[in-house]
C-alpha cells in the first residue's frame, strides 16, 4: 500500500464529532455545564466571529444564532469557501440538546444551529476575543420570577444531611417547620433587604460546616451556599448576608477575619435574596456542633393552613407532574410537586412527597432527595411507598463516607470514584468541485476524500482530572499531485491536560490553542496555571507557534507569555491581562501587552479586547462589542474593530520576498531594515457595525444591520509593489425570519443585501429554508440571486446560486448527508458576454461514540 493509502487507512481507525469543508476547523469544541438559570452551552471557535442575533426569541426546538466573521475568519475561507461542522457534545442531555451545527460561507456570514429534544428558550452572549459563543438554555416555561424551576444556588450536598441525629433535633425541626410556614406566606419585597454579602469560604468540595463562634456572632445573619463555575471548575461558596451597606458588611467582616482570613465583601443582585432563601443553612443552636444542614424542608406547611387549590386543580398538578417525570423534565416536576405540597394535608400529599424526592434524585440533587425521603419516612413510616422510599434512601446513603468523629474538625473530603471516559467520532466526505468559463472544457479543481477524526480520553480521580485529545484530518487527493492540491494530513490538537483540584495547579502540554493571554492561535508547547483563589488564576505559557495545522513543529519561532484572570469581579466583570513576547531566528518578532474586559448583566453586555506591541509602538488590535436587549425583546448590538492585517510581526518581512526564512533575509538586511520592511507589509483594517433585531408577531423576526469596512494600503518597499488603499465598503442587510410556519421546527429566511465598494456594487436577494420531513430527515433548499455593477468598465453581471442539502440521521450516533449546488453567472461586457458556472457535490457520513 502507498504511503498515501496507509495514512488514509490509519485515520479510519480514529473518531471525530465534527465535519470540515475548509482547510482548518472552526468549531473547536462545545462545553455543557449548569448555569444560574438553566444550562450553559459554550461553543468555542478557532477564529473570531461576532454575534449578530438569534431566532426565534420564543420557545422552540430549533434555534439559529447568526454570526458575522471578522477578517481572520473571512480571509481563511477565501472566495467561495465554506465550513460546515457538527457536534454532539458530552453532557448535552443537561440542555436537552440533540446536536449543534456550525455553518459559514465566504461572503454570506455564519450561523450556529442548535437542535433540542424539547422546546426551550435561550439567551446568547459572547466571551473572550469574539471566539466563544455562550448559549444559556432554559425550559420553555421558565420565568425569572419563578426560581424554583432551575435554582442556581443549591444547598450543599453534604453527607451529614442524611444523619438522623443532626436532622431531627427539636430545635432544627422547629426551625424547619417555621421556615415552611413562612414560605406559604407573603414575604416583604426583597428590595428592602441589603445587597451586600460576605463570601466566607470557597472550596472545591461542598462546604458543610460553619465555625461556632461565627454562628454566635451572627445569630440574625443568613448563611447560605452558592456555586460558581470558574475556568471549568465548580467552586462551592459559603456566604452570609444580607447587609444594607458596604460599610456594614465591612464592619461585620472585621469580626470574622480570625476564622475566615480570606473572606471578602461583594455586592449581589436582588435575585440572590430569593435564591438564598432556598439554600439557607441551618447552623444549629450556638454552642452546639455547627455542621451546616440544608434548610430545604418541603414547602408543605407542617401546621394546618388554608387550602388554595380545589380537588380538580390538585389532580391536574399531579397529572402534570407525572407527565414531566415521563418526559424526564425533572426541574418542571420539582416545581409542580413542590406546589402541591404547599397545600394542607390532602389525598395526594404522600405521592407528591415521594415523587418530589424521586425527581430531585434524578435531577442530580442527591442531598435534597435524601432530605425529602427522610421527611417522607418521618411522616409516613408505614403503608404504601414506605418500602420503596427506604430502599432509595439506603441506596443514596450507602455511598456516603463516614462523618468526622471530632465535631470540631472539618468533615473528610468525600472520595470520588475514579473512572475513565472516552468519546469522539469519525466523519468521511467526498468533495467534488468543477468550474467552466465560457465554452472552454470543464475543469475539476477538487476531487478528494476528507477524513476527520477526534478522540478524547478523560479520567476523574479523587483530586485530579486528566484529559487528552487527539484531533486529526486527512485530505486524500483523487486527482493526483499534477492536477490537484495533493494529499495532506493535519494535526489540529494533540495534547494532555492534568488539573489538581486540591492545589489548583494545572498543566496542558502538546498542540493546543488559546483565545486569550496574547497567544495568536495554535501552538506546540505548554501552559501552566494556578488557581490561587476562586476568582484569581495565574498562567504561564510557552511554545512554538503553528502557522498551519499541516505543519510539523517549527522551532524557528518561540514565544513566552504570562497572564492573570480576574473573574467574577463585582459579580459582573471578568478581566484578563497578559504580556507576551515572541522571537524568530533569534530576533524580536513580537512583544505585546494587553487585556480583555467582559461585562455582563441581565440586559447588557460589553466586551473590550486590546493588543499593543510595545516593540513596534503600534496597536495590533482593538475590539469593542456591545449588546443591549430591552424588555420588549428588541436587541441592539454594535461593534468597533481596528486591527493590523495581518498581525504585526517581524516575520511579515518575508511577504513578497524570494526567501523562506528571516535568517536568510538577515544576510542582506540589518534588523532595523527588516523590521521596517515588516511594518510596510502590514496594513490597517477598521470595521464598524450596528444592528437591530425586533420580533414581529409570534413567529417572525426582523433583523437589520449596517457594516462599514475600510482597508488601508501598504507602501512599496524591498522590491514589493505598493497595495493601494481599498477605500470604504458599505454593507446593508435586511432579513425576515419565520419559524414553525408549516411544521414545528421549520424555518424560512428571506433577505436583502446591498454592498457598495470602490470597484462594484452588488444587490442580492436570498431565500433559505429548512424543513423537517420526519424526525430524522431534514431538507434545506436555498437560492441566492445577485446583480453586480462594475465601476471600472460600466459592465454588469447576474449571478444565480441554488443549492440543496439533505441530512438523514438514522440512529442516535450515525447520520448521512448530501449537498449539491452551483453558481451560474453572466457578465455583459462592451463587445461580448462572459459566462461562468461552477458545480459541487459534498456527500458522506458521520459516526459518533
Coordinates of C-alpha atoms in Angstrom, one line a residue, residues 242-440:
X242 CA -27.6 40.5 53.9
X243 CA -26.2 43.9 54.7
X244 CA -27.7 47.2 53.8
X245 CA -24.5 49.0 53.0
X246 CA -20.9 48.0 52.1
X247 CA -19.7 49.7 55.3
X248 CA -21.9 47.5 57.4
X249 CA -20.6 44.4 55.6
X250 CA -17.0 45.5 56.1
X251 CA -17.6 46.1 59.8
X252 CA -19.1 42.5 60.1
X253 CA -16.1 41.2 58.1
X254 CA -13.7 42.6 60.7
X255 CA -15.2 40.3 63.3
X256 CA -14.9 37.3 61.1
X257 CA -11.3 37.7 59.9
X258 CA -9.9 35.5 62.7
X259 CA -11.8 32.4 61.5
X260 CA -12.1 33.3 57.7
X261 CA -9.0 35.2 56.7
X262 CA -9.8 35.1 53.0
X263 CA -13.3 36.3 53.3
X264 CA -14.4 39.3 51.2
X265 CA -17.4 41.6 50.7
X266 CA -19.3 41.6 47.4
X267 CA -22.5 43.1 46.1
X268 CA -25.1 40.7 44.7
X269 CA -28.3 41.2 42.6
X270 CA -31.6 41.3 44.3
X271 CA -32.5 37.9 42.8
X272 CA -30.0 36.3 45.2
X273 CA -32.3 37.0 48.1
X274 CA -34.9 34.6 46.7
X275 CA -32.2 32.0 45.8
X276 CA -30.6 32.3 49.2
X277 CA -33.9 31.5 50.9
X278 CA -33.9 28.1 49.1
X279 CA -30.3 27.5 50.2
X280 CA -30.2 28.8 53.7
X281 CA -28.0 26.7 56.1
X282 CA -29.3 25.6 59.4
X283 CA -26.3 26.1 61.6
X284 CA -27.9 24.7 64.8
X285 CA -28.1 26.4 68.2
X286 CA -25.0 28.4 69.1
X287 CA -22.7 26.3 71.3
X288 CA -23.7 23.0 69.7
X289 CA -22.0 21.3 66.8
X290 CA -22.3 23.6 63.8
X291 CA -22.2 21.2 60.9
X292 CA -24.2 23.0 58.2
X293 CA -27.5 21.5 57.3
X294 CA -29.7 22.4 54.3
X295 CA -32.9 24.0 55.4
X296 CA -34.8 22.8 52.4
X297 CA -37.7 21.1 54.1
X298 CA -40.6 20.5 51.7
X299 CA -42.7 23.5 51.1
X300 CA -45.7 21.7 52.6
X301 CA -46.7 23.5 55.8
X302 CA -46.5 21.4 59.0
X303 CA -49.2 23.3 60.7
X304 CA -52.7 23.4 59.2
X305 CA -53.0 26.1 56.6
X306 CA -55.6 27.4 54.3
X307 CA -56.3 25.5 51.1
X308 CA -55.8 27.5 47.9
X309 CA -56.5 24.7 45.3
X310 CA -59.6 22.6 44.8
X311 CA -59.6 18.9 44.2
X312 CA -59.6 19.2 40.4
X313 CA -56.6 21.6 40.4
X314 CA -54.7 19.3 42.7
X315 CA -55.3 16.4 40.4
X316 CA -54.2 18.4 37.5
X317 CA -51.0 19.3 39.3
X318 CA -50.3 15.6 39.9
X319 CA -51.1 14.7 36.3
X320 CA -48.8 17.4 35.0
X321 CA -46.1 16.2 37.4
X322 CA -46.4 12.7 36.1
X323 CA -46.1 13.9 32.5
X324 CA -43.0 15.9 33.4
X325 CA -41.4 12.8 35.0
X326 CA -42.1 10.6 32.0
X327 CA -40.6 13.3 29.7
X328 CA -37.5 13.5 32.1
X329 CA -38.3 17.2 32.7
X330 CA -37.3 16.9 36.3
X331 CA -37.0 20.6 37.1
X332 CA -40.6 21.1 36.0
X333 CA -41.7 18.0 38.1
X334 CA -39.9 19.5 41.1
X335 CA -41.8 22.8 40.6
X336 CA -45.2 21.0 40.3
X337 CA -44.8 18.6 43.3
X338 CA -43.5 21.5 45.5
X339 CA -46.6 23.5 44.6
X340 CA -48.8 20.6 45.5
X341 CA -47.1 20.2 48.9
X342 CA -47.8 23.8 49.8
X343 CA -51.4 22.8 50.4
X344 CA -52.6 21.4 53.8
X345 CA -52.6 17.6 54.0
X346 CA -54.6 16.1 51.1
X347 CA -55.0 12.7 49.5
X348 CA -52.1 13.4 47.1
X349 CA -49.6 14.6 49.8
X350 CA -48.0 11.2 50.2
X351 CA -47.4 10.6 46.5
X352 CA -46.3 14.2 45.9
X353 CA -43.6 14.0 48.6
X354 CA -42.4 10.6 47.3
X355 CA -42.3 11.8 43.7
X356 CA -40.6 15.1 44.8
X357 CA -37.8 13.1 46.3
X358 CA -37.5 10.9 43.2
X359 CA -37.5 14.0 40.9
X360 CA -34.7 15.6 42.9
X361 CA -32.7 12.3 42.9
X362 CA -32.9 12.0 39.1
X363 CA -32.1 15.7 38.7
X364 CA -28.8 15.1 40.4
X365 CA -29.8 16.8 43.7
X366 CA -28.9 13.9 46.0
X367 CA -28.8 15.8 49.2
X368 CA -32.2 17.3 48.5
X369 CA -33.5 13.8 47.7
X370 CA -32.1 12.3 50.9
X371 CA -33.9 15.0 53.0
X372 CA -37.2 14.5 51.1
X373 CA -37.0 10.8 51.6
X374 CA -36.3 11.2 55.3
X375 CA -39.2 13.6 55.7
X376 CA -41.4 11.0 53.9
X377 CA -40.5 8.2 56.3
X378 CA -41.0 10.6 59.3
X379 CA -44.5 11.5 58.2
X380 CA -45.5 8.1 56.6
X381 CA -43.4 5.4 58.3
X382 CA -45.7 2.6 57.2
X383 CA -48.0 1.9 54.3
X384 CA -47.7 2.3 50.6
X385 CA -44.5 3.7 49.4
X386 CA -42.5 3.4 52.6
X387 CA -40.5 0.3 51.4
X388 CA -39.7 2.0 48.1
X389 CA -38.5 5.2 49.8
X390 CA -36.5 3.2 52.3
X391 CA -34.7 1.4 49.5
X392 CA -34.0 4.6 47.6
X393 CA -32.7 6.2 50.8
X394 CA -30.5 3.3 51.6
X395 CA -29.1 3.4 48.0
X396 CA -28.2 7.1 48.4
X397 CA -26.7 7.0 51.9
X398 CA -24.8 3.7 51.5
X399 CA -22.3 5.5 49.3
X400 CA -21.7 8.4 51.8
X401 CA -18.3 8.4 53.6
X402 CA -18.3 8.4 57.4
X403 CA -18.7 11.7 59.3
X404 CA -15.7 13.1 61.1
X405 CA -15.6 11.8 64.6
X406 CA -14.4 15.1 66.0
X407 CA -17.1 17.7 65.7
X408 CA -14.5 20.4 65.7
X409 CA -12.8 19.2 62.6
X410 CA -13.8 19.6 59.0
X411 CA -15.6 16.6 57.6
X412 CA -13.4 14.4 55.5
X413 CA -13.4 15.1 51.8
X414 CA -15.6 12.5 50.1
X415 CA -13.7 10.1 47.9
X416 CA -14.7 10.3 44.3
X417 CA -14.7 7.1 42.3
X418 CA -12.0 7.2 39.6
X419 CA -13.3 6.4 36.1
X420 CA -12.2 6.6 32.5
X421 CA -14.3 8.2 29.8
X422 CA -13.7 8.1 26.1
X423 CA -15.7 9.8 23.3
X424 CA -15.2 11.0 19.8
X425 CA -16.3 10.1 16.3
X426 CA -15.4 9.8 12.7
X427 CA -16.5 11.6 9.5
X428 CA -15.7 11.0 5.9
X429 CA -16.9 13.1 3.0
X430 CA -16.4 13.2 -0.7
X431 CA -15.9 16.6 -2.3
X432 CA -16.1 17.4 -6.0
X433 CA -15.7 20.9 -7.4
X434 CA -16.0 21.7 -11.2
X435 CA -15.8 25.0 -13.0
X436 CA -16.3 26.2 -16.6
X437 CA -15.5 29.5 -18.2
X438 CA -17.4 30.3 -21.4
X439 CA -17.1 27.3 -23.8
X440 CA -13.9 26.0 -22.5

